[in-house]
Short mmCIF file of N, CA and C in Angstrom, two decimals:
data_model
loop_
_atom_site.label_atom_id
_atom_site.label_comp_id
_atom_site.label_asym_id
_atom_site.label_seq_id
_atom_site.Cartn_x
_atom_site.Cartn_y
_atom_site.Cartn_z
N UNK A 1 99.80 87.25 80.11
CA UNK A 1 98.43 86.96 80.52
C UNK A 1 98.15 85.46 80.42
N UNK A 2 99.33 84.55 79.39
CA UNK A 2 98.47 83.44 79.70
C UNK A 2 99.29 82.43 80.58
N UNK A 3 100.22 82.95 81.02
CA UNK A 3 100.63 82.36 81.96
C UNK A 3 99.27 82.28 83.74
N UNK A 4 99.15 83.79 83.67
CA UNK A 4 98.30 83.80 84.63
C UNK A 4 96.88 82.91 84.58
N UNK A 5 96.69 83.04 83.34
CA UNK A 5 94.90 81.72 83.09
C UNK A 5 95.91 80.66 83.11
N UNK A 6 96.84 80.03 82.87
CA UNK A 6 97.57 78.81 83.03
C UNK A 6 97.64 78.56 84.80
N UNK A 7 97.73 79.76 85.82
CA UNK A 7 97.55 79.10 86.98
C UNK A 7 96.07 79.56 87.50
N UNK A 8 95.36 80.26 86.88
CA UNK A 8 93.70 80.01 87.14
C UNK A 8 93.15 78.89 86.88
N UNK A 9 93.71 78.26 85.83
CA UNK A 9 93.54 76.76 85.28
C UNK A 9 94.22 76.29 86.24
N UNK A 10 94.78 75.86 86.63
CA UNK A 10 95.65 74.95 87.58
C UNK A 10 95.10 74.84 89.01
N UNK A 11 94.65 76.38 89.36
CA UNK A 11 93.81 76.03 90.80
C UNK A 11 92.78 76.17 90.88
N UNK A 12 91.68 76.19 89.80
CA UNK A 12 90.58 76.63 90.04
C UNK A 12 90.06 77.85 90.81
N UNK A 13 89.24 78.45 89.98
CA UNK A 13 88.80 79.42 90.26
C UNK A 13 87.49 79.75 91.39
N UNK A 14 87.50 80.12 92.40
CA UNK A 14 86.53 79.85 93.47
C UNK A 14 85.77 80.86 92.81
N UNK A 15 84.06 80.98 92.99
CA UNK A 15 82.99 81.67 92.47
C UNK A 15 83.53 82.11 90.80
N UNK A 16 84.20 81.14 90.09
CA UNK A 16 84.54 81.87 88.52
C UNK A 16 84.30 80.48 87.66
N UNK A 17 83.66 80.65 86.57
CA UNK A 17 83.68 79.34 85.76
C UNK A 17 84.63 80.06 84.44
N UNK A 18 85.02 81.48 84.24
CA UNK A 18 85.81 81.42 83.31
C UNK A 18 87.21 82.06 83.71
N UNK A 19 87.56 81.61 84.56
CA UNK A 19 89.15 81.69 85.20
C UNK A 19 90.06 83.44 84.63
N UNK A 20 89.27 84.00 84.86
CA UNK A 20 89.68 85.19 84.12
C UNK A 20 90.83 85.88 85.20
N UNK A 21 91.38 86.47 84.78
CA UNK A 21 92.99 86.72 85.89
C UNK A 21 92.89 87.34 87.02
N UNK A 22 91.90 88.47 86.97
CA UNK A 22 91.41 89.04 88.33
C UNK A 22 90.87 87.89 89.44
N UNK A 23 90.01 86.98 89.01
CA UNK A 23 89.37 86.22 89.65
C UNK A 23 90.53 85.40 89.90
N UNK A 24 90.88 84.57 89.25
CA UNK A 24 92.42 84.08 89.88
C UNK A 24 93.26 85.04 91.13
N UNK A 25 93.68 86.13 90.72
CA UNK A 25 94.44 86.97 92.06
C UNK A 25 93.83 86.47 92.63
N UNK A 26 92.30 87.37 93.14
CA UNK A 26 91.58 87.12 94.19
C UNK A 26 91.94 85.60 95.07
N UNK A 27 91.39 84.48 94.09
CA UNK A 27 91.53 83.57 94.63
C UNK A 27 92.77 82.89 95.65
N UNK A 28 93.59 83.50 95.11
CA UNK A 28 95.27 83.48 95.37
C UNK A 28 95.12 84.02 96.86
N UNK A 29 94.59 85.14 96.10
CA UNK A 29 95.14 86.34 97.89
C UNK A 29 94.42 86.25 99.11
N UNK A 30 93.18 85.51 98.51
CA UNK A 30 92.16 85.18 99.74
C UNK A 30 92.67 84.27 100.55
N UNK A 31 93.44 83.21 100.36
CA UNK A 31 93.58 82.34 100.88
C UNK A 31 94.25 82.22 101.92
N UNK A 32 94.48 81.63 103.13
CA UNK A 32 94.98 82.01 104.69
C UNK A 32 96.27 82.41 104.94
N UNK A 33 96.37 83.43 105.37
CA UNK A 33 97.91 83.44 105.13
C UNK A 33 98.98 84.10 104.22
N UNK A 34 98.11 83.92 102.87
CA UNK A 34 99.19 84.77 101.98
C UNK A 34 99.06 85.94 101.97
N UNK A 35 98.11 87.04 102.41
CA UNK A 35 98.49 88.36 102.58
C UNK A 35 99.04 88.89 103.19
N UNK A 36 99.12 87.96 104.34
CA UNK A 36 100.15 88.34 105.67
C UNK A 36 101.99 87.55 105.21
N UNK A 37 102.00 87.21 104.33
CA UNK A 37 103.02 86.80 103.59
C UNK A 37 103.77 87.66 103.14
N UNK A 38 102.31 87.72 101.91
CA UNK A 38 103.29 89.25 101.07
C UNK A 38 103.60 90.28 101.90
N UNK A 39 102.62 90.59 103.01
CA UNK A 39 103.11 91.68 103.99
C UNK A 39 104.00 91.79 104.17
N UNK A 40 104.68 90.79 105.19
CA UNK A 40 105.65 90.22 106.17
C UNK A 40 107.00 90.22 105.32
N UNK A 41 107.24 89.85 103.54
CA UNK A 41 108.19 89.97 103.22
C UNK A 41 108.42 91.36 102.35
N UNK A 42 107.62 92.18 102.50
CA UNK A 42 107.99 93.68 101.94
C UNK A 42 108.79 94.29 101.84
N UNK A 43 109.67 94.31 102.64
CA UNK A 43 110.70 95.14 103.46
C UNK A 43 112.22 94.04 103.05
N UNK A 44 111.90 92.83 103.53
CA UNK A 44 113.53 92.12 103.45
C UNK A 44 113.05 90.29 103.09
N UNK A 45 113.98 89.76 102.68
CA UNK A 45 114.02 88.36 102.65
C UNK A 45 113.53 88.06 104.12
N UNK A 46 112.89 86.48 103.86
CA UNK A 46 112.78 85.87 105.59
C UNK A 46 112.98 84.75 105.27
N UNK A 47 113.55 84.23 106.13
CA UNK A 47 113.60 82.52 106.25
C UNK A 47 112.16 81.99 106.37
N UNK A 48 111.78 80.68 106.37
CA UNK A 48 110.62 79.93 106.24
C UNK A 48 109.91 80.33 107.79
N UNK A 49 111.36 79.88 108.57
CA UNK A 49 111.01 79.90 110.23
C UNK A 49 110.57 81.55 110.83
N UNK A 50 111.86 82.49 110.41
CA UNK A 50 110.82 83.90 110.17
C UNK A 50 109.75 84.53 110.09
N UNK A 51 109.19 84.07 108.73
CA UNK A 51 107.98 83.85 108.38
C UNK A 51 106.69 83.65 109.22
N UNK A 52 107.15 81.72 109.77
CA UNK A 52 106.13 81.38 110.81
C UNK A 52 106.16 82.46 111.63
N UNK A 53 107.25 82.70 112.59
CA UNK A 53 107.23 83.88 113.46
C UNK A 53 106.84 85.05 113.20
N UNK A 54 106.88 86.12 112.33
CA UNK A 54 105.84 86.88 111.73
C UNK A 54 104.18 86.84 111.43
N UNK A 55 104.08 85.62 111.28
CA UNK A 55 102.78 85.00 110.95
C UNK A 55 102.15 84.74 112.03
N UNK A 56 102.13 85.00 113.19
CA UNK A 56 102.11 84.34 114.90
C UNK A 56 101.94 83.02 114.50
N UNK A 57 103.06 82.24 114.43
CA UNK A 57 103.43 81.27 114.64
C UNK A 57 102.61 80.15 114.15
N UNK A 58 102.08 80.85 112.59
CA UNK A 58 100.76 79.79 111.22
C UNK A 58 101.59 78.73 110.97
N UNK A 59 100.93 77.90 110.73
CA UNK A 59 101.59 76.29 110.81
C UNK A 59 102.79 75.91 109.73
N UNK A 60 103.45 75.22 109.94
CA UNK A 60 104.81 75.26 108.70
C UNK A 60 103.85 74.78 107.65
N UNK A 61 103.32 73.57 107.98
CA UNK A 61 102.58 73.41 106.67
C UNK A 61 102.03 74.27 105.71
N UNK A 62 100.51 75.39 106.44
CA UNK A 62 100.16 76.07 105.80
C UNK A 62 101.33 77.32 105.39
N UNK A 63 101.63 77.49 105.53
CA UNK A 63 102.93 78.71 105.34
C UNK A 63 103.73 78.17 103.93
N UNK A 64 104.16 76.45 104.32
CA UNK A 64 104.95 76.02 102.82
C UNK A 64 103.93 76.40 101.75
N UNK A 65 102.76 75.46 102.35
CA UNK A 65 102.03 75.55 100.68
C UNK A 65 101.33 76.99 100.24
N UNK A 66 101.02 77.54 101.00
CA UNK A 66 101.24 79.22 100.83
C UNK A 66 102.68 79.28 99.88
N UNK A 67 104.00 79.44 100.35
CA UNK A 67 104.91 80.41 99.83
C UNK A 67 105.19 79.29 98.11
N UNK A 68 105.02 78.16 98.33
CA UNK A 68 104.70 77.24 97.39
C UNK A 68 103.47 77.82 96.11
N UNK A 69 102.70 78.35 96.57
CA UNK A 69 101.85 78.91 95.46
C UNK A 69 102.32 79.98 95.29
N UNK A 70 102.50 80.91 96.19
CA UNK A 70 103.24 82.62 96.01
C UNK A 70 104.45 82.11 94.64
N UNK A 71 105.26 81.11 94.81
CA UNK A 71 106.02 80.82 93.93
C UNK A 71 105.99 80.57 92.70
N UNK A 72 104.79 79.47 92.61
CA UNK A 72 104.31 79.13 91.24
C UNK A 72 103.65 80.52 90.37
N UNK A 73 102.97 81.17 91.18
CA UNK A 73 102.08 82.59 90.96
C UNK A 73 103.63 83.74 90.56
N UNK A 74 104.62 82.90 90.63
CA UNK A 74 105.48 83.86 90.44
C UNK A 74 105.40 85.50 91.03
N UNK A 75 105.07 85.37 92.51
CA UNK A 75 105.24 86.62 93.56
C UNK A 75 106.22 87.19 94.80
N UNK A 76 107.00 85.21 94.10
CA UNK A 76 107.47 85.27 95.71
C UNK A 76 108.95 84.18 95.20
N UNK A 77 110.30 84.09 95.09
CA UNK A 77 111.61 83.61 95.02
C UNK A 77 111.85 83.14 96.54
N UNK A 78 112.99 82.11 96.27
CA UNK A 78 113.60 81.33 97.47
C UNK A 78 114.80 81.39 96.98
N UNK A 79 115.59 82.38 97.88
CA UNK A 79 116.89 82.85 97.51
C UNK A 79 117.42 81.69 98.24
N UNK A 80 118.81 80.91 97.58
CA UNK A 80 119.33 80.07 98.72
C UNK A 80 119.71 80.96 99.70
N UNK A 81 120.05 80.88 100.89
CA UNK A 81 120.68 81.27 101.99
C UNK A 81 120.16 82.53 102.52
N UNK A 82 119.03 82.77 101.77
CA UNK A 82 118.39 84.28 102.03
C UNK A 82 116.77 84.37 102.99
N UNK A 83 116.01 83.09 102.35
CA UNK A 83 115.51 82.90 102.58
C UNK A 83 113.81 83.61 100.95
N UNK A 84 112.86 83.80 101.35
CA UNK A 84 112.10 83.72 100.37
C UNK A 84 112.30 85.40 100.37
N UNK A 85 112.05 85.97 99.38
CA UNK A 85 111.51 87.65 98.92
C UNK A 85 111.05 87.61 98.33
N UNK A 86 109.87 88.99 97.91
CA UNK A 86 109.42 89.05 96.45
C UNK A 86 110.23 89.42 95.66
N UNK A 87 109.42 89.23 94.32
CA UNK A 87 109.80 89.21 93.02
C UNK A 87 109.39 90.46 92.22
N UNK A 88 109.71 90.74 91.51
CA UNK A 88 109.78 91.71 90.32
C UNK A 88 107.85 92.46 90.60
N UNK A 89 107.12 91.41 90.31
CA UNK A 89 106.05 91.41 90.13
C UNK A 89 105.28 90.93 91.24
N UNK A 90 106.08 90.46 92.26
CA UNK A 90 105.66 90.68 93.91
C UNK A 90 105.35 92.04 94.31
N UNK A 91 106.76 92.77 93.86
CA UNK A 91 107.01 94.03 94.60
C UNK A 91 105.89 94.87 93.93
N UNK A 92 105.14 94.78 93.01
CA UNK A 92 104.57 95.79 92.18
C UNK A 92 102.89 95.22 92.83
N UNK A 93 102.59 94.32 93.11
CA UNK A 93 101.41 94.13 93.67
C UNK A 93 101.58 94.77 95.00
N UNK A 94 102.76 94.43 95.90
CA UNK A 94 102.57 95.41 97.44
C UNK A 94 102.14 97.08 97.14
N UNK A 95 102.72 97.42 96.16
CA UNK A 95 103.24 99.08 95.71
C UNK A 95 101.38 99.32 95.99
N UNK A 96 100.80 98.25 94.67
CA UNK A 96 99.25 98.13 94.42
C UNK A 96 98.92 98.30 96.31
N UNK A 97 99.18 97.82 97.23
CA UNK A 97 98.22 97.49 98.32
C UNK A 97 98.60 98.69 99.16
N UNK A 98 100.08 99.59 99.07
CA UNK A 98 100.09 100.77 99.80
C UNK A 98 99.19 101.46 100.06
N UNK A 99 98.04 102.14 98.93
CA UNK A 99 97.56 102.70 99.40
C UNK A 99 96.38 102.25 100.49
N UNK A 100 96.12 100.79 100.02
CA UNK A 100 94.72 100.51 101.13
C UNK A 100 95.63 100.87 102.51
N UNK A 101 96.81 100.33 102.55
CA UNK A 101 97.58 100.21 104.00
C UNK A 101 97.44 101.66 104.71
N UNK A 102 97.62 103.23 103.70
CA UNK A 102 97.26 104.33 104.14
C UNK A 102 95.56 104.34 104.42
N UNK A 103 95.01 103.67 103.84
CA UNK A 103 93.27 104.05 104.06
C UNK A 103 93.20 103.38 105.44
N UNK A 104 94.14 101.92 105.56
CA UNK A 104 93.29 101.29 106.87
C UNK A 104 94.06 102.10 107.80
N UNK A 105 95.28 102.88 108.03
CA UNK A 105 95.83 103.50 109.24
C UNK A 105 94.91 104.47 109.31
N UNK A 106 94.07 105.41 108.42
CA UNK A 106 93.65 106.25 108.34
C UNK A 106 92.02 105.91 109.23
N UNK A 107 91.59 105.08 108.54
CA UNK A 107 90.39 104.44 109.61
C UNK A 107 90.33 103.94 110.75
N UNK A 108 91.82 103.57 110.97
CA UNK A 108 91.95 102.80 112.39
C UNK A 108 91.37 103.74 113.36
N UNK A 109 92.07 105.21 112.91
CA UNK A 109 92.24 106.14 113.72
C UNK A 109 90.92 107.12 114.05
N UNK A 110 89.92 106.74 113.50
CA UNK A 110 88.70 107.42 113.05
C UNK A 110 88.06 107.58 114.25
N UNK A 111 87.26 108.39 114.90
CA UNK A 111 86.94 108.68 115.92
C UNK A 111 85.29 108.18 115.99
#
């Protein structure tokens, strides 16, 4: 846990003055791009360029400093030659988002 207030401290907490760890995620996951990140690498490693291409084609920049925080947040590894995957504790936050992924197919479909 205090690793995680160590990067609530580090990026500031948007709408939080006491950096508490939930509010950190949030802050993390809101940000452009990285949910379609964690998405995108669920399944297999991707290269950086991958990535962009998965991402319709989100800017290298924003994408580095995205997988750059996914990293520090410890969610997300850069295998040499593999390209980036999640991590231990990547994989256990997607597991967390399965079920919304069944609620939103489920609503898509809603008449």
């Amino acid at each position: 846990m205090a690793k995680q207030a160590d990067i609530a401290g580090k990026r500031g907490v948007r709408g939080s003055r006491t950096g508490r760890p939930i509010m950190a995620l949030l802050d993390l996951l809101g940000r452009r791009w990285t949910l379609r990140i964690i998405w995108e690498l669920r399944q297999e490693p991707l290269t950086s360029r991958a990535l962009r291409t998965a991402c319709d084609e989100a800017s290298p920049t924003v994408v580095q400093a995205r997988l750059s925080e996914l990293r520090e947040a410890g969610l997300v590894e850069l295998m040499p030659g593999d390209g980036y995957r999640l991590t231990l504790l990547g994989r256990e936050l997607m597991e967390r988002f399965l079920p919304l992924h069944h609620f939103a197919e489920r609503w898509s479909r809603r008449s």
